[in-house]
Short mmCIF file of C-alpha atoms in Angstrom, two decimals:
data_model
loop_
_atom_site.label_atom_id
_atom_site.label_comp_id
_atom_site.label_asym_id
_atom_site.label_seq_id
_atom_site.Cartn_x
_atom_site.Cartn_y
_atom_site.Cartn_z
CA MET A 1 85.18 91.50 68.07
CA LYS A 2 88.61 92.08 66.56
CA ARG A 3 88.99 95.12 68.65
CA LYS A 4 88.25 93.11 71.82
CA VAL A 5 90.86 90.52 70.90
CA ILE A 6 93.51 93.32 70.23
CA THR A 7 92.58 94.98 73.52
CA ALA A 8 93.02 91.75 75.42
CA CYS A 9 96.39 91.13 73.64
CA PHE A 10 97.60 94.61 74.67
CA ILE A 11 96.63 93.98 78.33
CA ILE A 12 98.52 90.63 78.34
CA VAL A 13 101.50 91.80 76.62
CA CYS A 14 101.91 94.93 78.82
CA PHE A 15 101.36 92.83 81.98
CA LEU A 16 104.04 90.33 80.74
CA LEU A 17 106.43 93.12 80.03
CA GLN A 18 105.87 94.70 83.32
CA SER A 19 106.47 91.72 85.27
CA THR A 20 109.43 90.24 83.37
CA VAL A 21 111.39 92.60 81.04
CA PHE A 22 110.98 95.90 83.00
CA SER A 23 112.10 94.31 86.27
CA VAL A 24 115.49 94.14 84.41
CA LEU A 25 115.12 97.66 82.96
CA GLN A 26 114.77 99.28 86.44
CA PHE A 27 116.47 102.54 87.15
CA ALA A 28 117.33 103.05 90.86
CA SER A 29 114.92 100.10 91.56
CA ILE A 30 112.03 101.96 90.02
CA ARG A 31 109.98 100.58 87.11
CA PRO A 32 107.31 102.25 85.03
CA ASN A 33 103.65 101.36 85.20
CA LEU A 34 102.37 100.17 81.89
CA MET A 35 99.02 99.13 83.21
CA ILE A 36 98.23 102.84 84.10
CA ILE A 37 99.15 103.88 80.52
CA LEU A 38 96.98 101.16 79.03
CA THR A 39 93.94 101.85 81.23
CA SER A 40 94.26 105.58 81.03
CA ALA A 41 94.81 105.65 77.17
CA PHE A 42 91.92 103.31 76.43
CA GLY A 43 89.83 105.42 78.70
CA PHE A 44 90.18 108.73 76.96
CA MET A 45 90.35 107.12 73.50
CA ARG A 46 87.36 104.93 73.70
CA GLY A 47 85.19 106.29 76.62
CA ARG A 48 84.17 105.31 79.99
CA LYS A 49 82.99 101.72 79.37
CA THR A 50 86.15 100.63 77.55
CA GLY A 51 88.32 102.40 80.18
CA MET A 52 86.44 100.56 82.97
CA ALA A 53 86.70 97.17 81.04
CA VAL A 54 90.46 97.51 80.58
CA GLY A 55 90.97 98.81 84.09
CA PHE A 56 89.00 95.95 85.56
CA ALA A 57 90.68 93.34 83.41
CA SER A 58 94.31 94.64 84.11
CA GLY A 59 93.57 95.13 87.80
CA LEU A 60 92.20 91.73 88.15
CA LEU A 61 95.31 90.24 86.51
CA MET A 62 97.57 92.19 88.86
CA ASP A 63 95.65 91.13 91.94
CA VAL A 64 95.71 87.45 90.98
CA CYS A 65 99.25 87.32 89.81
CA TRP A 66 101.15 89.61 92.22
CA GLY A 67 99.35 88.61 95.31
CA GLY A 68 98.17 91.04 97.92
CA VAL A 69 94.48 91.76 98.49
CA LEU A 70 92.27 90.44 95.77
CA GLY A 71 90.08 93.34 94.42
CA PHE A 72 92.26 96.25 95.48
CA TYR A 73 94.01 97.07 92.16
CA THR A 74 90.83 96.15 90.35
CA LEU A 75 88.93 98.77 92.18
CA ILE A 76 91.70 101.44 91.60
CA PHE A 77 91.98 100.69 87.92
CA THR A 78 88.36 100.51 87.25
CA VAL A 79 87.85 104.00 88.72
CA ILE A 80 90.85 105.31 86.90
CA GLY A 81 89.49 103.83 83.61
CA TYR A 82 86.05 105.49 84.30
CA LEU A 83 87.54 108.86 85.21
CA ASN A 84 89.84 108.97 82.15
CA GLY A 85 86.84 107.97 80.04
CA SER A 86 85.08 111.30 81.00
CA PHE A 87 87.78 113.21 79.11
CA LYS A 88 86.91 111.49 75.70
CA ARG A 89 85.08 114.69 74.54
CA LEU A 90 88.37 116.69 74.87
CA PHE A 91 90.50 114.17 73.13
CA PHE A 92 92.10 114.83 69.86
CA ASP A 93 94.47 112.50 68.08
CA GLU A 94 97.12 115.22 67.30
CA ASP A 95 97.34 116.67 70.81
CA ILE A 96 99.84 114.81 73.15
CA LYS A 97 99.55 117.29 76.01
CA LEU A 98 96.05 115.93 77.26
CA PRO A 99 97.10 112.23 77.15
CA LEU A 100 100.40 112.99 79.09
CA GLY A 101 98.53 115.00 81.63
CA LEU A 102 95.90 112.43 82.12
CA ILE A 103 98.36 109.51 82.44
CA ALA A 104 100.37 111.63 84.85
CA GLY A 105 97.35 112.39 86.89
CA SER A 106 96.30 108.72 86.91
CA GLU A 107 99.76 107.58 87.96
CA LEU A 108 99.80 110.10 90.83
CA ALA A 109 96.35 109.08 91.93
CA TYR A 110 97.47 105.45 91.99
CA GLY A 111 100.66 106.24 93.91
CA LEU A 112 98.79 108.22 96.54
CA THR A 113 96.04 105.50 96.93
CA VAL A 114 98.70 102.68 97.38
CA TYR A 115 100.54 104.89 99.99
CA VAL A 116 97.41 105.73 101.92
CA CYS A 117 96.04 102.14 101.83
CA PHE A 118 99.12 100.12 102.39
CA PHE A 119 101.49 102.52 104.23
CA MET A 120 99.67 105.20 106.05
CA MET A 121 97.09 102.82 107.30
CA ARG A 122 99.90 100.85 109.07
CA GLY A 123 101.06 104.09 110.71
CA ASP A 124 103.88 104.95 108.36
CA PHE A 125 103.77 108.67 107.86
CA ARG A 126 107.00 109.30 105.87
CA PHE A 127 104.91 110.73 102.95
CA GLY A 128 107.61 113.07 101.78
CA HIS A 129 110.17 110.31 101.44
CA TYR A 130 107.77 107.97 99.56
CA LEU A 131 106.71 110.88 97.28
CA ILE A 132 110.25 111.65 96.35
CA HIS A 133 111.64 108.18 96.16
CA VAL A 134 108.81 106.11 94.80
CA VAL A 135 105.93 108.07 93.33
CA MET A 136 107.75 110.83 91.51
CA PRO A 137 110.60 108.64 89.81
CA GLU A 138 107.88 106.07 88.71
CA LEU A 139 105.81 109.13 87.37
CA VAL A 140 108.70 110.41 85.31
CA TYR A 141 109.70 106.95 84.07
CA THR A 142 106.10 106.19 83.19
CA ILE A 143 105.81 109.46 81.16
CA LEU A 144 109.04 108.49 79.35
CA VAL A 145 107.54 105.16 78.43
CA THR A 146 104.10 106.68 77.46
CA ILE A 147 105.78 108.77 74.70
CA ILE A 148 106.65 105.39 72.96
CA LEU A 149 103.79 103.10 74.05
CA TYR A 150 101.28 105.81 73.47
CA GLN A 151 102.19 106.12 69.87
CA VAL A 152 101.82 102.34 69.37
CA ILE A 153 98.33 102.38 70.94
CA LEU A 154 97.39 105.42 69.00
CA HIS A 155 98.42 104.05 65.75
CA ILE A 156 96.50 100.71 66.18
CA ASN A 157 93.50 102.58 67.37
CA ARG A 158 93.52 104.70 64.22
CA LYS A 159 93.91 101.68 61.98
CA LEU A 160 91.01 99.91 63.82
CA GLU A 161 88.75 102.86 63.47
CA ALA A 162 89.41 103.31 59.86
CA GLU A 163 88.67 99.65 59.39
CA GLU A 164 85.48 99.83 61.26
CA GLN A 165 84.28 102.89 59.26
CA ARG A 166 84.92 101.05 56.03
CA SER A 167 83.01 97.94 57.12
CA ALA A 168 80.22 100.21 58.51
CA SER A 169 79.87 102.16 55.18
CA ARG A 170 79.73 98.74 53.24
CA PHE A 171 76.25 97.94 54.95
CA VAL A 172 74.65 101.32 54.11
CA MET B 1 75.27 102.31 59.89
CA LYS B 2 75.01 99.31 62.15
CA ILE B 3 71.91 99.23 64.39
CA ARG B 4 73.07 99.99 67.87
CA ASN B 5 71.41 98.60 71.00
CA GLN B 6 69.56 101.67 72.27
CA ASN B 7 68.93 100.12 75.79
CA THR B 8 72.56 100.12 76.97
CA ILE B 9 73.18 100.63 80.64
CA PRO B 10 74.53 104.02 81.39
CA SER B 11 78.22 103.90 82.25
CA LYS B 12 77.76 105.20 85.74
CA TYR B 13 75.63 102.16 86.62
CA VAL B 14 78.34 99.88 85.05
CA LEU B 15 80.97 101.59 87.28
CA LEU B 16 78.74 101.01 90.30
CA ILE B 17 78.28 97.25 89.46
CA LEU B 18 82.08 96.86 89.11
CA VAL B 19 82.66 98.67 92.30
CA ILE B 20 80.38 96.38 94.10
CA VAL B 21 82.14 93.34 92.37
CA CYS B 22 85.41 94.72 93.71
CA GLY B 23 83.89 95.08 97.18
CA ILE B 24 82.74 91.49 97.08
CA LEU B 25 86.15 90.29 95.99
CA LEU B 26 87.73 92.25 98.84
CA GLY B 27 85.38 90.66 101.21
CA ALA B 28 85.74 87.20 99.70
CA GLU B 29 89.53 87.29 99.83
CA ARG B 30 89.58 85.40 103.27
CA PHE B 31 87.50 82.52 101.88
CA LEU B 32 89.07 82.31 98.39
CA ASP B 33 92.68 81.98 99.75
CA GLY B 34 94.51 84.01 97.08
CA GLY B 35 92.39 84.06 93.96
CA GLY B 36 90.82 80.59 94.06
CA PRO B 37 89.63 79.71 90.43
CA LEU B 38 91.20 82.82 89.19
CA SER B 39 94.67 81.79 90.22
CA TRP B 40 93.94 78.42 88.56
CA ILE B 41 93.14 80.11 85.28
CA ALA B 42 96.39 82.40 85.66
CA ASN B 43 98.31 79.26 86.24
CA TYR B 44 97.63 77.83 82.74
CA THR B 45 97.56 81.06 80.88
CA ILE B 46 99.88 83.80 82.22
CA VAL B 47 102.42 81.77 84.13
CA PRO B 48 103.60 79.68 81.09
CA MET B 49 104.04 82.89 79.19
CA GLN B 50 106.15 84.40 82.09
CA ARG B 51 108.14 81.21 82.18
CA GLY B 52 108.84 81.51 78.42
CA ILE B 53 110.02 85.07 78.50
CA SER B 54 112.19 84.43 81.52
CA TYR B 55 113.77 81.43 79.98
CA ALA B 56 114.43 83.34 76.78
CA GLY B 57 115.96 86.16 78.90
CA THR B 58 118.09 83.71 80.72
CA TRP B 59 119.32 82.22 77.43
CA MET B 60 120.14 85.65 76.00
CA SER B 61 122.18 86.64 79.04
CA ASP B 62 124.03 83.30 78.93
CA VAL B 63 124.81 84.15 75.25
CA SER B 64 126.21 87.54 76.11
CA ASP B 65 128.21 86.01 79.01
CA ASN B 66 130.02 83.75 76.42
CA PHE B 67 131.63 86.73 74.96
CA ALA B 68 133.68 87.34 78.11
CA THR B 69 137.30 87.60 77.21
CA LEU B 70 139.91 84.98 77.80
CA SER B 71 142.10 87.19 79.91
CA ASP B 72 139.23 88.12 82.20
CA LEU B 73 138.52 84.42 82.65
CA ARG B 74 142.25 83.60 83.40
CA LYS B 75 142.37 86.37 86.04
CA GLU B 76 139.11 85.05 87.61
CA ASN B 77 140.43 81.61 87.46
CA GLU B 78 143.55 82.59 89.41
CA GLN B 79 141.47 84.31 92.06
CA LEU B 80 139.16 81.39 92.31
CA GLN B 81 142.12 79.03 92.62
CA GLU B 82 143.43 81.11 95.59
CA ARG B 83 139.92 81.12 97.12
CA VAL B 84 139.76 77.37 96.76
CA ASP B 85 143.10 76.86 98.52
CA GLN B 86 142.00 79.15 101.38
CA LEU B 87 138.61 77.34 101.60
CA THR B 88 140.31 73.94 101.61
CA ILE B 89 142.45 75.02 104.67
CA ASP B 90 139.29 76.33 106.41
CA ASN B 91 137.28 73.19 105.49
CA THR B 92 139.82 70.87 107.19
CA ARG B 93 139.79 72.90 110.30
CA LEU B 94 136.06 73.05 110.14
CA ASN B 95 135.74 69.42 109.81
CA GLN B 96 137.86 68.72 112.89
CA GLU B 97 135.64 71.03 114.87
CA GLN B 98 132.59 69.34 113.38
CA TYR B 99 133.86 65.89 114.69
CA GLU B 100 134.27 67.48 118.09
CA LEU B 101 130.87 69.10 117.92
CA GLU B 102 129.22 65.81 117.05
CA ARG B 103 130.97 64.05 119.92
CA LEU B 104 129.89 66.86 122.31
CA GLN B 105 126.37 66.87 120.93
CA GLU B 106 126.17 63.01 121.45
CA LEU B 107 127.21 63.68 125.09
CA TYR B 108 124.51 66.09 125.41
CA LYS B 109 122.02 64.19 123.34
CA LEU B 110 121.42 67.13 120.97
CA ASP B 111 121.19 65.78 117.50
CA GLN B 112 119.26 68.51 115.62
CA ASN B 113 121.28 69.79 112.78
CA TYR B 114 119.89 72.90 111.39
CA GLY B 115 121.99 73.12 108.31
CA ASP B 116 120.54 70.01 106.56
CA TYR B 117 117.08 71.06 105.50
CA GLU B 118 115.75 69.34 102.42
CA LYS B 119 115.56 71.82 99.56
CA VAL B 120 114.00 71.93 96.04
CA GLY B 121 115.34 74.22 93.25
CA ALA B 122 113.20 76.65 91.42
CA HIS B 123 113.44 79.39 88.77
CA VAL B 124 112.33 83.03 89.38
CA ILE B 125 110.00 83.65 86.35
CA ALA B 126 108.57 87.05 87.24
CA THR B 127 108.60 89.79 89.79
CA GLY B 128 105.69 91.79 91.21
CA GLY B 129 105.32 94.74 88.86
CA THR B 130 104.92 97.52 91.43
CA ASN B 131 107.55 99.71 93.06
CA TRP B 132 105.82 99.28 96.44
CA PHE B 133 106.41 95.72 97.17
CA SER B 134 109.18 93.29 96.60
CA THR B 135 107.75 89.94 95.66
CA PHE B 136 108.50 87.38 92.97
CA THR B 137 107.03 84.32 91.37
CA ILE B 138 108.83 80.92 91.14
CA ASP B 139 107.97 78.09 88.63
CA LYS B 140 107.18 75.46 91.22
CA GLY B 141 103.77 75.16 92.93
CA SER B 142 101.53 72.77 94.87
CA ASN B 143 102.09 69.99 92.15
CA ASP B 144 105.85 70.10 93.20
CA GLY B 145 104.99 69.91 96.88
CA ILE B 146 105.43 73.73 97.63
CA ARG B 147 103.23 75.01 100.39
CA GLU B 148 102.61 78.28 102.06
CA ASP B 149 105.06 79.46 104.80
CA MET B 150 107.95 77.55 103.20
CA ASN B 151 111.30 79.40 103.40
CA VAL B 152 113.13 80.38 100.26
CA LEU B 153 117.05 80.60 100.02
CA ALA B 154 119.02 82.05 97.27
CA GLY B 155 122.79 81.22 97.35
CA SER B 156 123.68 80.99 100.94
CA GLY B 157 121.17 83.49 102.40
CA LEU B 158 117.42 83.73 103.27
CA ALA B 159 115.50 85.27 100.35
CA GLY B 160 111.95 85.17 101.51
CA ILE B 161 108.94 83.07 102.29
CA VAL B 162 106.18 81.55 100.17
CA THR B 163 102.88 83.56 100.69
CA GLU B 164 100.58 82.06 97.95
CA VAL B 165 100.57 78.77 95.96
CA GLY B 166 99.06 77.98 92.71
CA PRO B 167 99.26 74.51 90.96
CA ASN B 168 102.46 75.42 89.13
CA TYR B 169 103.66 78.62 90.61
CA ALA B 170 104.18 80.26 93.94
CA GLN B 171 104.38 83.80 95.23
CA VAL B 172 107.47 84.71 97.40
CA ARG B 173 107.71 87.66 99.59
CA SER B 174 111.28 88.68 99.83
CA VAL B 175 112.86 89.77 103.26
CA ILE B 176 113.50 93.35 101.98
CA ASP B 177 109.78 93.83 101.35
CA ASP B 178 108.18 96.52 103.61
CA GLU B 179 105.69 93.93 104.87
CA SER B 180 108.47 91.28 105.81
CA ASN B 181 109.14 91.20 109.56
CA LEU B 182 111.10 88.35 111.23
CA SER B 183 113.05 87.48 114.38
CA GLY B 184 116.77 87.35 113.89
CA MET B 185 119.86 86.29 116.01
CA VAL B 186 123.30 87.71 116.06
CA LEU B 187 125.47 84.57 115.44
CA SER B 188 128.27 85.34 117.72
CA THR B 189 126.42 86.45 120.86
CA SER B 190 123.07 84.77 120.34
CA ASP B 191 121.35 88.03 121.03
CA LEU B 192 117.85 88.32 119.46
CA CYS B 193 116.52 91.18 117.33
CA ILE B 194 113.79 91.93 114.96
CA VAL B 195 114.58 92.26 111.24
CA ARG B 196 112.23 94.14 109.13
CA GLY B 197 112.23 95.23 105.51
CA ASP B 198 111.80 98.86 104.74
CA LEU B 199 110.77 100.34 101.37
CA THR B 200 112.89 103.45 102.06
CA LEU B 201 115.91 101.30 102.27
CA MET B 202 115.01 98.97 99.34
CA GLU B 203 116.92 100.92 96.83
CA ASP B 204 120.11 100.65 98.77
CA GLY B 205 119.38 96.87 99.27
CA ARG B 206 119.51 97.19 103.00
CA ILE B 207 117.21 95.90 105.80
CA ARG B 208 116.77 97.32 109.36
CA PHE B 209 117.12 95.51 112.59
CA GLU B 210 115.64 96.62 115.89
CA ASN B 211 115.32 95.71 119.60
CA LEU B 212 118.74 94.18 120.01
CA PRO B 213 119.47 94.34 123.70
CA ASN B 214 121.99 96.93 124.61
CA ASN B 215 124.02 94.50 126.89
CA ASP B 216 127.74 93.98 127.43
CA ASN B 217 128.05 91.87 124.41
CA GLU B 218 130.05 93.92 121.89
CA ILE B 219 128.72 93.55 118.45
CA GLU B 220 130.69 94.99 115.53
CA VAL B 221 129.92 95.76 111.91
CA GLY B 222 130.38 92.62 109.70
CA GLU B 223 128.93 90.17 112.07
CA GLN B 224 126.43 87.66 110.83
CA VAL B 225 122.80 87.58 111.55
CA VAL B 226 120.77 84.43 111.21
CA THR B 227 117.11 83.64 111.83
CA SER B 228 116.37 82.90 115.46
CA HIS B 229 114.70 79.92 117.13
CA ILE B 230 111.59 81.98 118.31
CA SER B 231 110.04 82.59 114.89
CA SER B 232 106.80 80.82 114.09
CA THR B 233 107.31 80.74 110.28
CA TYR B 234 111.05 80.90 109.69
CA LEU B 235 113.31 77.89 110.39
CA GLN B 236 116.20 78.40 112.73
CA GLY B 237 119.72 79.24 111.50
CA LEU B 238 119.19 80.56 108.09
CA PHE B 239 121.58 83.30 107.12
CA ILE B 240 120.11 86.71 106.67
CA GLY B 241 123.09 88.96 106.16
CA TYR B 242 126.00 90.96 107.75
CA ILE B 243 125.52 94.01 110.02
CA SER B 244 126.51 97.14 108.23
CA GLU B 245 125.76 99.67 110.80
CA ILE B 246 124.87 99.60 114.56
CA ASN B 247 123.75 102.31 116.87
CA VAL B 248 122.61 102.53 120.43
CA ASP B 249 118.85 103.75 120.51
CA SER B 250 118.08 106.91 122.50
CA ASN B 251 116.44 104.80 125.25
CA ASN B 252 119.89 103.30 126.00
CA LEU B 253 118.15 99.92 126.36
CA THR B 254 118.22 98.58 122.75
CA ARG B 255 120.43 98.92 119.64
CA SER B 256 119.39 99.02 116.10
CA GLY B 257 121.00 99.41 112.81
CA TYR B 258 121.14 97.98 109.17
CA ILE B 259 121.89 94.67 107.62
CA THR B 260 123.20 94.08 104.12
CA PRO B 261 121.41 90.88 103.06
CA ALA B 262 123.37 87.97 101.76
CA VAL B 263 121.15 87.68 98.71
CA ASP B 264 121.40 90.14 95.71
CA PHE B 265 117.80 90.82 95.14
CA THR B 266 118.31 92.89 91.90
CA ASN B 267 119.28 89.77 89.98
CA LEU B 268 117.59 86.67 91.35
CA GLN B 269 117.33 83.73 89.00
CA GLU B 270 117.52 80.59 90.83
CA VAL B 271 116.26 79.99 94.42
CA LEU B 272 116.01 76.91 96.75
CA VAL B 273 112.79 76.18 98.67
CA ILE B 274 113.11 74.43 101.94
CA THR B 275 110.34 71.76 101.78
CA LYS B 276 109.75 71.80 105.52
CA THR B 277 107.88 74.61 107.33
CA LYS B 278 108.43 75.53 110.78
CA ALA B 279 104.89 74.20 111.68
CA ASP B 280 105.95 70.73 110.34
CA LEU B 281 109.01 70.77 112.64
CA THR B 282 107.31 71.88 115.77
CA ALA B 283 104.40 69.31 115.04
CA GLU B 284 107.17 66.64 114.75
CA ASP B 285 108.64 67.66 117.99
CA ASP B 286 105.19 67.62 119.84
CA ALA B 287 104.51 64.20 118.49
CA GLN B 288 107.89 62.86 119.66
CA GLU B 289 107.32 64.38 123.05
CA GLU B 290 103.95 62.67 123.35
CA GLY B 291 105.36 59.42 122.25
CA GLU B 292 108.04 59.36 124.94
#
């Protein structure tokens, strides 16, 4: 229960940061994508179901609050959460390479999907330009933010896990 | 250990269910009209928080502005004083022309004045969080009389159009957004063109215009572009921006180029929403004509 509340808080706080604070902290009109970090991190830390749940919740929030087509971000983020959850077996706390790689991969997949669905479908084939001016800068900025945000998520996850183990052993 | 439920559904079925839910949402979009009950929930949970953060941010930037030095302020004051003098002179001249215009309009029985739309002020409380689209949220919604397709101004220029309305918030798509497309008019020659936002130009803060007829009218860099009379959603005569580059297209029939918008989209805080839509105006006109 406590874990669910904390996860919900994470989603809401990241969403608020993304839509208010980071619109001021833009570099060359590019902002990082906190929701990807969150979905991806919860995916490979906690498994497929949590990844899907977090992806679904944050995608729905984005769909409702940022306009556009309802269900689009929800779909992308749910799938991203699920795929990241498949890497739970490979995940170790100390290793930062796998998280960074997975988050970068998710970010790239997200960028490409948005391009294909909203730009290529309208007959806009300047893929190279979008790749260099939107997708890659966003990826780099997201990775930079990941290094900080990921530590926070990891730390809280560790604490929660320790607590859960303690309360579980009490019932033996 | 806690006894765990052994009959949990495998995660791939959960994925399947969620994907189907998303599919239903995508299909229901046209009946729900932008979120439906979900946007109502967001209105009372997320929007107040965004409002709080944006007010705190505004307060903080106000505080840091207070530390501007006295000499800077003096210098600025001098400049502004000069500006006021210049504008007073202009204003007198324009007033004279205004009287003349009114007289002539009376002669021609043209009394529509496009400058005087009724407006309502609103704060920008959040932006769309993606790098692909340029939208923002304002803190007024259907409770304050905001409706879809209302035009939004910032300062003197056109900022965008309302695309989605909740009880206490509204989504605005700015004119630099890639999906924005409107009919413009060069003020000096009354030539029509199409003004469209472009993601590749968004970082330079420019927008593109196209299909301007390549006729004898000479149009120079720096001329003003306003919204035209043929748009179905944008009101006539709203200032879009200045032409910053103009080229003849290779077909020799049309001209295209770039416009620098009058609005600085990187730092939008307050906007004005015009409380009449183009549909209202045309409906009024039709009613009048029927009455006559």
